[in-house]
PDB file of C-alpha atoms in Angstrom:
ATOM      1  CA  MET E   1      55.628 -15.689  75.666  1.00  0.00           C
ATOM      2  CA  THR E   2      54.010 -18.946  74.599  1.00  0.00           C
ATOM      3  CA  PRO E   3      51.487 -18.321  71.837  1.00  0.00           C
ATOM      4  CA  SER E   4      47.989 -19.764  72.096  1.00  0.00           C
ATOM      5  CA  ILE E   5      47.514 -21.698  68.888  1.00  0.00           C
ATOM      6  CA  PRO E   6      44.010 -22.984  68.172  1.00  0.00           C
ATOM      7  CA  ARG E   7      43.553 -26.530  66.942  1.00  0.00           C
ATOM      8  CA  LEU E   8      41.487 -26.828  63.769  1.00  0.00           C
ATOM      9  CA  GLU E   9      40.052 -29.972  62.231  1.00  0.00           C
ATOM     10  CA  THR E  10      38.809 -30.628  58.731  1.00  0.00           C
ATOM     11  CA  GLU E  11      37.288 -33.779  57.312  1.00  0.00           C
ATOM     12  CA  ARG E  12      40.703 -35.443  56.879  1.00  0.00           C
ATOM     13  CA  LEU E  13      43.198 -33.217  58.669  1.00  0.00           C
ATOM     14  CA  ILE E  14      44.239 -31.920  62.072  1.00  0.00           C
ATOM     15  CA  MET E  15      45.837 -28.473  62.144  1.00  0.00           C
ATOM     16  CA  ARG E  16      47.841 -27.929  65.329  1.00  0.00           C
ATOM     17  CA  ALA E  17      50.803 -25.992  66.661  1.00  0.00           C
ATOM     18  CA  PRO E  18      54.075 -26.532  64.789  1.00  0.00           C
ATOM     19  CA  SER E  19      56.448 -28.630  66.883  1.00  0.00           C
ATOM     20  CA  GLU E  20      59.912 -30.096  67.007  1.00  0.00           C
ATOM     21  CA  ALA E  21      58.292 -33.408  66.049  1.00  0.00           C
ATOM     22  CA  ASP E  22      57.830 -31.909  62.556  1.00  0.00           C
ATOM     23  CA  PHE E  23      61.569 -31.402  62.129  1.00  0.00           C
ATOM     24  CA  GLU E  24      62.519 -34.703  60.457  1.00  0.00           C
ATOM     25  CA  ALA E  25      59.875 -34.415  57.732  1.00  0.00           C
ATOM     26  CA  GLU E  26      60.538 -30.696  57.233  1.00  0.00           C
ATOM     27  CA  ALA E  27      64.322 -31.239  57.034  1.00  0.00           C
ATOM     28  CA  LYS E  28      63.836 -33.947  54.395  1.00  0.00           C
ATOM     29  CA  PHE E  29      61.523 -31.689  52.376  1.00  0.00           C
ATOM     30  CA  PHE E  30      63.743 -28.614  52.666  1.00  0.00           C
ATOM     31  CA  ALA E  31      66.792 -30.629  51.582  1.00  0.00           C
ATOM     32  CA  SER E  32      65.005 -31.463  48.319  1.00  0.00           C
ATOM     33  CA  ASP E  33      64.628 -29.412  45.151  1.00  0.00           C
ATOM     34  CA  ALA E  34      60.859 -29.386  45.773  1.00  0.00           C
ATOM     35  CA  SER E  35      61.484 -26.664  48.369  1.00  0.00           C
ATOM     36  CA  LYS E  36      62.796 -24.203  45.769  1.00  0.00           C
ATOM     37  CA  PHE E  37      59.509 -22.274  45.711  1.00  0.00           C
ATOM     38  CA  VAL E  38      59.500 -21.704  49.487  1.00  0.00           C
ATOM     39  CA  GLY E  39      63.047 -20.578  50.171  1.00  0.00           C
ATOM     40  CA  GLY E  40      64.881 -23.891  49.947  1.00  0.00           C
ATOM     41  CA  PRO E  41      66.886 -25.942  49.774  1.00  0.00           C
ATOM     42  CA  LEU E  42      67.889 -25.425  53.392  1.00  0.00           C
ATOM     43  CA  ARG E  43      70.425 -27.055  55.691  1.00  0.00           C
ATOM     44  CA  PRO E  44      68.988 -28.882  58.730  1.00  0.00           C
ATOM     45  CA  ASP E  45      69.963 -26.032  61.081  1.00  0.00           C
ATOM     46  CA  GLU E  46      68.155 -23.558  58.824  1.00  0.00           C
ATOM     47  CA  THR E  47      65.083 -25.804  58.774  1.00  0.00           C
ATOM     48  CA  TRP E  48      65.049 -25.939  62.579  1.00  0.00           C
ATOM     49  CA  ARG E  49      65.134 -22.135  62.677  1.00  0.00           C
ATOM     50  CA  ALA E  50      62.326 -21.996  60.109  1.00  0.00           C
ATOM     51  CA  ILE E  51      60.101 -24.096  62.402  1.00  0.00           C
ATOM     52  CA  ALA E  52      60.981 -21.805  65.303  1.00  0.00           C
ATOM     53  CA  MET E  53      60.079 -18.843  63.082  1.00  0.00           C
ATOM     54  CA  LEU E  54      56.619 -20.326  62.492  1.00  0.00           C
ATOM     55  CA  LEU E  55      56.046 -20.354  66.245  1.00  0.00           C
ATOM     56  CA  GLY E  56      57.482 -16.862  66.605  1.00  0.00           C
ATOM     57  CA  HIS E  57      55.024 -15.524  64.046  1.00  0.00           C
ATOM     58  CA  TRP E  58      52.169 -16.779  66.248  1.00  0.00           C
ATOM     59  CA  ALA E  59      53.665 -14.945  69.227  1.00  0.00           C
ATOM     60  CA  MET E  60      54.185 -11.703  67.309  1.00  0.00           C
ATOM     61  CA  ARG E  61      51.044 -11.574  65.161  1.00  0.00           C
ATOM     62  CA  GLY E  62      48.537 -13.816  66.947  1.00  0.00           C
ATOM     63  CA  TYR E  63      48.207 -16.047  63.886  1.00  0.00           C
ATOM     64  CA  GLY E  64      50.497 -18.187  61.770  1.00  0.00           C
ATOM     65  CA  PHE E  65      51.079 -21.562  60.179  1.00  0.00           C
ATOM     66  CA  TRP E  66      49.694 -24.758  61.642  1.00  0.00           C
ATOM     67  CA  GLY E  67      51.435 -28.105  61.491  1.00  0.00           C
ATOM     68  CA  VAL E  68      49.096 -30.352  59.499  1.00  0.00           C
ATOM     69  CA  GLU E  69      48.663 -34.084  59.929  1.00  0.00           C
ATOM     70  CA  GLU E  70      46.348 -36.735  58.567  1.00  0.00           C
ATOM     71  CA  LYS E  71      43.508 -37.402  60.972  1.00  0.00           C
ATOM     72  CA  ASP E  72      43.455 -41.154  60.264  1.00  0.00           C
ATOM     73  CA  THR E  73      47.190 -41.875  60.462  1.00  0.00           C
ATOM     74  CA  GLY E  74      48.747 -38.972  62.364  1.00  0.00           C
ATOM     75  CA  SER E  75      51.263 -38.588  59.523  1.00  0.00           C
ATOM     76  CA  TYR E  76      52.701 -35.091  59.172  1.00  0.00           C
ATOM     77  CA  VAL E  77      51.826 -33.632  55.760  1.00  0.00           C
ATOM     78  CA  GLY E  78      53.081 -30.039  55.952  1.00  0.00           C
ATOM     79  CA  HIS E  79      52.330 -26.580  57.267  1.00  0.00           C
ATOM     80  CA  VAL E  80      49.476 -24.361  56.160  1.00  0.00           C
ATOM     81  CA  GLY E  81      48.281 -21.086  57.554  1.00  0.00           C
ATOM     82  CA  LEU E  82      48.334 -17.343  57.826  1.00  0.00           C
ATOM     83  CA  TRP E  83      51.453 -15.254  57.346  1.00  0.00           C
ATOM     84  CA  CYS E  84      52.481 -11.620  57.211  1.00  0.00           C
ATOM     85  CA  PRO E  85      56.116 -11.045  58.206  1.00  0.00           C
ATOM     86  CA  HIS E  86      57.949  -7.786  57.672  1.00  0.00           C
ATOM     87  CA  SER E  87      58.317  -7.053  53.926  1.00  0.00           C
ATOM     88  CA  TRP E  88      55.173  -8.989  52.948  1.00  0.00           C
ATOM     89  CA  PRO E  89      52.745  -6.898  50.881  1.00  0.00           C
ATOM     90  CA  GLU E  90      49.561  -8.085  52.666  1.00  0.00           C
ATOM     91  CA  PRO E  91      48.373 -10.881  54.983  1.00  0.00           C
ATOM     92  CA  GLU E  92      48.740 -14.223  53.235  1.00  0.00           C
ATOM     93  CA  ILE E  93      47.230 -17.685  53.232  1.00  0.00           C
ATOM     94  CA  GLY E  94      50.098 -20.064  52.492  1.00  0.00           C
ATOM     95  CA  TRP E  95      50.770 -23.775  52.199  1.00  0.00           C
ATOM     96  CA  THR E  96      53.788 -26.053  52.052  1.00  0.00           C
ATOM     97  CA  LEU E  97      53.214 -29.792  51.715  1.00  0.00           C
ATOM     98  CA  MET E  98      55.754 -32.529  52.133  1.00  0.00           C
ATOM     99  CA  ASN E  99      56.658 -34.419  48.956  1.00  0.00           C
ATOM    100  CA  ASN E 100      54.534 -37.480  49.816  1.00  0.00           C
ATOM    101  CA  ALA E 101      51.422 -35.390  50.584  1.00  0.00           C
ATOM    102  CA  THR E 102      50.906 -33.531  47.311  1.00  0.00           C
ATOM    103  CA  GLY E 103      48.095 -34.307  44.897  1.00  0.00           C
ATOM    104  CA  LYS E 104      45.606 -35.345  47.597  1.00  0.00           C
ATOM    105  CA  GLY E 105      43.736 -32.068  48.054  1.00  0.00           C
ATOM    106  CA  TYR E 106      45.297 -31.438  51.466  1.00  0.00           C
ATOM    107  CA  ALA E 107      46.565 -27.946  50.614  1.00  0.00           C
ATOM    108  CA  THR E 108      43.115 -26.837  49.470  1.00  0.00           C
ATOM    109  CA  GLU E 109      41.370 -28.432  52.457  1.00  0.00           C
ATOM    110  CA  ALA E 110      43.707 -26.923  55.042  1.00  0.00           C
ATOM    111  CA  ALA E 111      43.870 -23.529  53.303  1.00  0.00           C
ATOM    112  CA  LEU E 112      40.067 -23.344  53.360  1.00  0.00           C
ATOM    113  CA  ALA E 113      40.125 -23.914  57.125  1.00  0.00           C
ATOM    114  CA  ALA E 114      42.865 -21.299  57.546  1.00  0.00           C
ATOM    115  CA  ARG E 115      40.942 -18.794  55.423  1.00  0.00           C
ATOM    116  CA  SER E 116      37.756 -19.403  57.400  1.00  0.00           C
ATOM    117  CA  HIS E 117      39.731 -18.748  60.595  1.00  0.00           C
ATOM    118  CA  ALA E 118      41.184 -15.538  59.135  1.00  0.00           C
ATOM    119  CA  TYR E 119      37.807 -14.222  58.010  1.00  0.00           C
ATOM    120  CA  ASP E 120      35.489 -15.549  60.730  1.00  0.00           C
ATOM    121  CA  VAL E 121      37.731 -15.346  63.820  1.00  0.00           C
ATOM    122  CA  LEU E 122      40.356 -12.707  63.026  1.00  0.00           C
ATOM    123  CA  GLY E 123      38.073 -10.459  60.994  1.00  0.00           C
ATOM    124  CA  TRP E 124      40.246 -10.225  57.893  1.00  0.00           C
ATOM    125  CA  GLU E 125      38.511  -8.531  54.957  1.00  0.00           C
ATOM    126  CA  THR E 126      40.966  -9.742  52.338  1.00  0.00           C
ATOM    127  CA  ALA E 127      43.807 -12.223  51.902  1.00  0.00           C
ATOM    128  CA  ILE E 128      46.412 -13.040  49.299  1.00  0.00           C
ATOM    129  CA  SER E 129      48.646 -15.934  48.417  1.00  0.00           C
ATOM    130  CA  LEU E 130      52.157 -15.003  47.308  1.00  0.00           C
ATOM    131  CA  ILE E 131      53.241 -17.511  44.646  1.00  0.00           C
ATOM    132  CA  ASP E 132      56.391 -17.988  42.583  1.00  0.00           C
ATOM    133  CA  PRO E 133      55.408 -17.549  38.900  1.00  0.00           C
ATOM    134  CA  GLU E 134      56.783 -21.027  38.088  1.00  0.00           C
ATOM    135  CA  ASN E 135      54.930 -22.821  40.907  1.00  0.00           C
ATOM    136  CA  LEU E 136      52.097 -24.330  38.887  1.00  0.00           C
ATOM    137  CA  GLY E 137      50.922 -26.546  41.758  1.00  0.00           C
ATOM    138  CA  SER E 138      50.364 -23.600  44.085  1.00  0.00           C
ATOM    139  CA  LYS E 139      48.640 -21.637  41.333  1.00  0.00           C
ATOM    140  CA  ALA E 140      46.228 -24.554  40.887  1.00  0.00           C
ATOM    141  CA  VAL E 141      45.510 -24.602  44.636  1.00  0.00           C
ATOM    142  CA  ALA E 142      44.898 -20.835  44.588  1.00  0.00           C
ATOM    143  CA  GLU E 143      42.463 -21.242  41.699  1.00  0.00           C
ATOM    144  CA  ARG E 144      40.596 -24.029  43.540  1.00  0.00           C
ATOM    145  CA  LEU E 145      40.267 -21.609  46.461  1.00  0.00           C
ATOM    146  CA  GLY E 146      38.687 -19.036  44.149  1.00  0.00           C
ATOM    147  CA  ALA E 147      41.743 -16.756  44.202  1.00  0.00           C
ATOM    148  CA  GLN E 148      42.671 -14.786  41.101  1.00  0.00           C
ATOM    149  CA  PHE E 149      45.955 -13.272  39.949  1.00  0.00           C
ATOM    150  CA  ASP E 150      46.037  -9.642  41.118  1.00  0.00           C
ATOM    151  CA  TYR E 151      49.527  -8.179  40.637  1.00  0.00           C
ATOM    152  CA  THR E 152      53.266  -8.871  40.581  1.00  0.00           C
ATOM    153  CA  PHE E 153      55.389  -8.094  43.629  1.00  0.00           C
ATOM    154  CA  GLU E 154      59.184  -7.807  43.839  1.00  0.00           C
ATOM    155  CA  HIS E 155      60.259  -9.473  47.064  1.00  0.00           C
ATOM    156  CA  PRO E 156      63.711  -8.418  48.320  1.00  0.00           C
ATOM    157  CA  ALA E 157      64.821 -12.020  48.923  1.00  0.00           C
ATOM    158  CA  PHE E 158      62.614 -14.155  46.652  1.00  0.00           C
ATOM    159  CA  GLY E 159      62.451 -11.932  43.562  1.00  0.00           C
ATOM    160  CA  THR E 160      59.372 -11.687  41.376  1.00  0.00           C
ATOM    161  CA  MET E 161      56.281 -13.157  43.019  1.00  0.00           C
ATOM    162  CA  GLN E 162      52.655 -13.236  41.936  1.00  0.00           C
ATOM    163  CA  VAL E 163      49.964 -11.992  44.301  1.00  0.00           C
ATOM    164  CA  TRP E 164      46.778 -14.056  44.084  1.00  0.00           C
ATOM    165  CA  ARG E 165      43.737 -12.386  45.684  1.00  0.00           C
ATOM    166  CA  HIS E 166      41.257 -14.536  47.592  1.00  0.00           C
ATOM    167  CA  PRO E 167      37.544 -13.769  47.441  1.00  0.00           C
ATOM    168  CA  ALA E 168      36.421 -11.380  50.173  1.00  0.00           C
ATOM    169  CA  PRO E 169      34.338 -12.814  53.023  1.00  0.00           C
ATOM    170  CA  ALA E 170      31.169 -11.227  51.615  1.00  0.00           C
ATOM    171  CA  ASP E 171      31.721 -13.155  48.376  1.00  0.00           C
ATOM    172  CA  LEU E 172      31.854 -16.518  50.143  1.00  0.00           C
ATOM    173  CA  VAL E 173      29.316 -18.715  51.888  1.00  0.00           C
ATOM    174  CA  ASN E 174      30.660 -19.466  55.399  1.00  0.00           C
ATOM    175  CA  GLY E 175      34.253 -18.861  54.256  1.00  0.00           C
ATOM    176  CA  GLY E 176      34.040 -21.742  51.791  1.00  0.00           C
ATOM    177  CA  ILE E 177      34.349 -21.970  48.039  1.00  0.00           C
ATOM    178  CA  GLU E 178      30.720 -22.849  47.424  1.00  0.00           C
ATOM    179  CA  ALA E 179      30.291 -19.830  45.166  1.00  0.00           C
ATOM    180  CA  TYR E 180      33.062 -21.159  42.905  1.00  0.00           C
ATOM    181  CA  ALA E 181      32.025 -24.820  42.709  1.00  0.00           C
TER     182      ALA E 181
END
Protein backbone atom coordinates (compact mmCIF):
# COMPACT_ATOMS: atom_id res chain seq x y z
CA MET A 1 0.00 0.00 0.00
CA THR A 2 1.37 3.39 -0.98
CA PRO A 3 0.20 6.05 1.46
CA SER A 4 -1.34 9.27 0.17
CA ILE A 5 0.69 12.01 1.79
CA PRO A 6 -0.62 15.56 1.40
CA ARG A 7 1.79 18.33 0.50
CA LEU A 8 1.66 21.33 2.84
CA GLU A 9 3.25 24.72 2.33
CA THR A 10 4.03 27.45 4.81
CA GLU A 11 5.52 30.86 4.19
CA ARG A 12 9.07 29.46 3.96
CA LEU A 13 8.71 25.69 3.86
CA ILE A 14 7.42 22.80 1.78
CA MET A 15 6.25 19.74 3.70
CA ARG A 16 6.17 16.65 1.48
CA ALA A 17 6.47 12.88 1.65
CA PRO A 18 9.69 11.58 3.22
CA SER A 19 11.95 10.11 0.54
CA GLU A 20 15.21 8.34 -0.05
CA ALA A 21 16.58 11.71 -1.15
CA ASP A 22 16.49 12.70 2.55
CA PHE A 23 18.85 9.88 3.50
CA GLU A 24 22.21 11.69 3.22
CA ALA A 25 21.16 14.60 5.44
CA GLU A 26 19.37 12.30 7.90
CA ALA A 27 22.36 9.93 8.11
CA LYS A 28 24.69 12.86 8.84
CA PHE A 29 22.34 14.16 11.54
CA PHE A 30 21.76 10.76 13.13
CA ALA A 31 25.52 10.09 13.23
CA SER A 32 25.96 13.21 15.37
CA ASP A 33 25.45 13.70 19.10
CA ALA A 34 22.66 16.17 18.27
CA SER A 35 20.43 13.14 17.59
CA LYS A 36 20.62 11.94 21.21
CA PHE A 37 17.15 13.31 22.00
CA VAL A 38 15.49 11.43 19.13
CA GLY A 39 16.94 7.95 19.46
CA GLY A 40 20.41 8.51 18.04
CA PRO A 41 23.16 8.23 17.26
CA LEU A 42 22.27 5.71 14.58
CA ARG A 43 24.27 3.78 12.00
CA PRO A 44 23.43 4.54 8.34
CA ASP A 45 21.45 1.30 7.97
CA GLU A 46 19.38 2.22 11.03
CA THR A 47 18.77 5.70 9.61
CA TRP A 48 17.53 4.20 6.34
CA ARG A 49 15.09 2.03 8.30
CA ALA A 50 13.97 5.07 10.29
CA ILE A 51 13.03 6.87 7.05
CA ALA A 52 11.15 3.77 5.91
CA MET A 53 9.38 3.75 9.28
CA LEU A 54 8.18 7.32 8.69
CA LEU A 55 6.53 6.18 5.46
CA GLY A 56 5.12 3.09 7.15
CA HIS A 57 3.46 5.22 9.81
CA TRP A 58 1.57 7.06 7.04
CA ALA A 59 0.38 3.72 5.64
CA MET A 60 -0.71 2.39 9.03
CA ARG A 61 -2.19 5.51 10.64
CA GLY A 62 -3.06 7.80 7.72
CA TYR A 63 -0.79 10.53 9.08
CA GLY A 64 2.88 10.92 9.91
CA PHE A 65 6.01 12.99 9.49
CA TRP A 66 6.63 15.12 6.44
CA GLY A 67 10.04 15.74 4.92
CA VAL A 68 10.59 19.49 5.20
CA GLU A 69 12.56 21.65 2.80
CA GLU A 70 13.17 25.35 2.34
CA LYS A 71 10.85 26.77 -0.29
CA ASP A 72 13.48 29.14 -1.70
CA THR A 73 16.42 26.73 -1.93
CA GLY A 74 14.95 23.22 -1.85
CA SER A 75 17.39 22.38 0.96
CA TYR A 76 16.22 19.58 3.25
CA VAL A 77 15.85 20.86 6.82
CA GLY A 78 14.31 17.91 8.69
CA HIS A 79 11.11 16.03 9.37
CA VAL A 80 8.10 17.36 11.24
CA GLY A 81 4.69 15.87 11.71
CA LEU A 82 2.21 13.69 13.49
CA TRP A 83 3.14 10.48 15.28
CA CYS A 84 1.53 7.82 17.42
CA PRO A 85 3.30 4.45 17.21
CA HIS A 86 2.61 1.57 19.55
CA SER A 87 3.67 2.47 23.13
CA TRP A 88 3.12 6.22 22.64
CA PRO A 89 0.82 7.72 25.29
CA GLU A 90 -1.19 9.93 22.88
CA PRO A 91 -0.98 11.34 19.34
CA GLU A 92 2.04 13.62 19.05
CA ILE A 93 3.25 16.60 17.08
CA GLY A 94 7.00 16.12 16.67
CA TRP A 95 9.96 17.77 15.00
CA THR A 96 13.54 16.87 14.16
CA LEU A 97 15.69 19.46 12.40
CA MET A 98 19.05 18.92 10.80
CA ASN A 99 21.97 20.62 12.54
CA ASN A 100 22.22 23.47 10.00
CA ALA A 101 18.48 24.27 10.20
CA THR A 102 18.05 25.01 13.90
CA GLY A 103 17.46 28.49 15.28
CA LYS A 104 15.52 29.73 12.24
CA GLY A 105 11.96 29.12 13.44
CA TYR A 106 11.45 26.21 11.05
CA ALA A 107 10.34 23.75 13.74
CA THR A 108 7.67 26.14 15.00
CA GLU A 109 6.49 27.03 11.48
CA ALA A 110 6.22 23.42 10.32
CA ALA A 111 4.73 22.19 13.60
CA LEU A 112 2.00 24.83 13.33
CA ALA A 113 1.12 23.52 9.86
CA ALA A 114 1.15 19.93 11.14
CA ARG A 115 -1.06 20.86 14.10
CA SER A 116 -3.51 22.68 11.84
CA HIS A 117 -3.68 19.55 9.67
CA ALA A 118 -4.27 17.36 12.74
CA TYR A 119 -7.04 19.57 14.10
CA ASP A 120 -8.69 20.84 10.90
CA VAL A 121 -8.35 17.80 8.61
CA LEU A 122 -8.00 14.79 10.91
CA GLY A 123 -10.32 16.09 13.62
CA TRP A 124 -7.93 15.68 16.54
CA GLU A 125 -9.20 17.25 19.77
CA THR A 126 -5.85 17.22 21.53
CA ALA A 127 -2.16 16.69 20.82
CA ILE A 128 1.03 16.32 22.79
CA SER A 129 4.73 16.64 22.18
CA LEU A 130 6.89 14.05 23.91
CA ILE A 131 10.17 15.73 24.91
CA ASP A 132 13.33 14.57 26.66
CA PRO A 133 13.63 16.59 29.90
CA GLU A 134 17.10 17.82 28.85
CA ASN A 135 16.04 18.96 25.36
CA LEU A 136 15.78 22.68 26.01
CA GLY A 137 15.43 23.54 22.31
CA SER A 138 12.35 21.37 21.88
CA LYS A 139 10.84 22.71 25.09
CA ALA A 140 11.24 26.24 23.70
CA VAL A 141 9.50 25.21 20.46
CA ALA A 142 6.66 23.63 22.46
CA GLU A 143 6.26 26.84 24.46
CA ARG A 144 6.16 28.94 21.27
CA LEU A 145 3.37 26.64 20.07
CA GLY A 146 1.42 27.36 23.26
CA ALA A 147 2.00 23.88 24.69
CA GLN A 148 2.42 23.43 28.43
CA PHE A 149 4.07 20.70 30.49
CA ASP A 150 1.37 18.18 31.46
CA TYR A 151 2.96 15.05 32.94
CA THR A 152 5.98 12.73 32.94
CA PHE A 153 5.88 9.49 30.98
CA GLU A 154 8.20 6.48 31.28
CA HIS A 155 8.91 5.25 27.77
CA PRO A 156 10.14 1.64 27.58
CA ALA A 157 13.03 2.53 25.24
CA PHE A 158 13.69 6.25 25.82
CA GLY A 159 13.19 6.46 29.59
CA THR A 160 11.68 9.48 31.29
CA MET A 161 9.97 11.84 28.86
CA GLN A 162 7.93 14.98 29.42
CA VAL A 163 4.48 15.27 27.86
CA TRP A 164 3.72 18.80 26.67
CA ARG A 165 0.02 19.43 25.95
CA HIS A 166 -0.92 21.60 22.99
CA PRO A 167 -3.90 23.95 23.21
CA ALA A 168 -7.14 22.33 22.09
CA PRO A 169 -8.61 23.43 18.75
CA ALA A 170 -11.31 25.46 20.50
CA ASP A 171 -8.58 27.46 22.25
CA LEU A 172 -6.91 28.45 18.97
CA VAL A 173 -7.81 30.76 16.11
CA ASN A 174 -7.61 28.72 12.88
CA GLY A 175 -5.17 26.25 14.47
CA GLY A 176 -2.60 29.01 14.99
CA ILE A 177 -0.96 30.48 18.05
CA GLU A 178 -2.65 33.85 17.78
CA ALA A 179 -4.13 33.47 21.26
CA TYR A 180 -0.61 33.13 22.69
CA ALA A 181 1.13 35.95 20.81
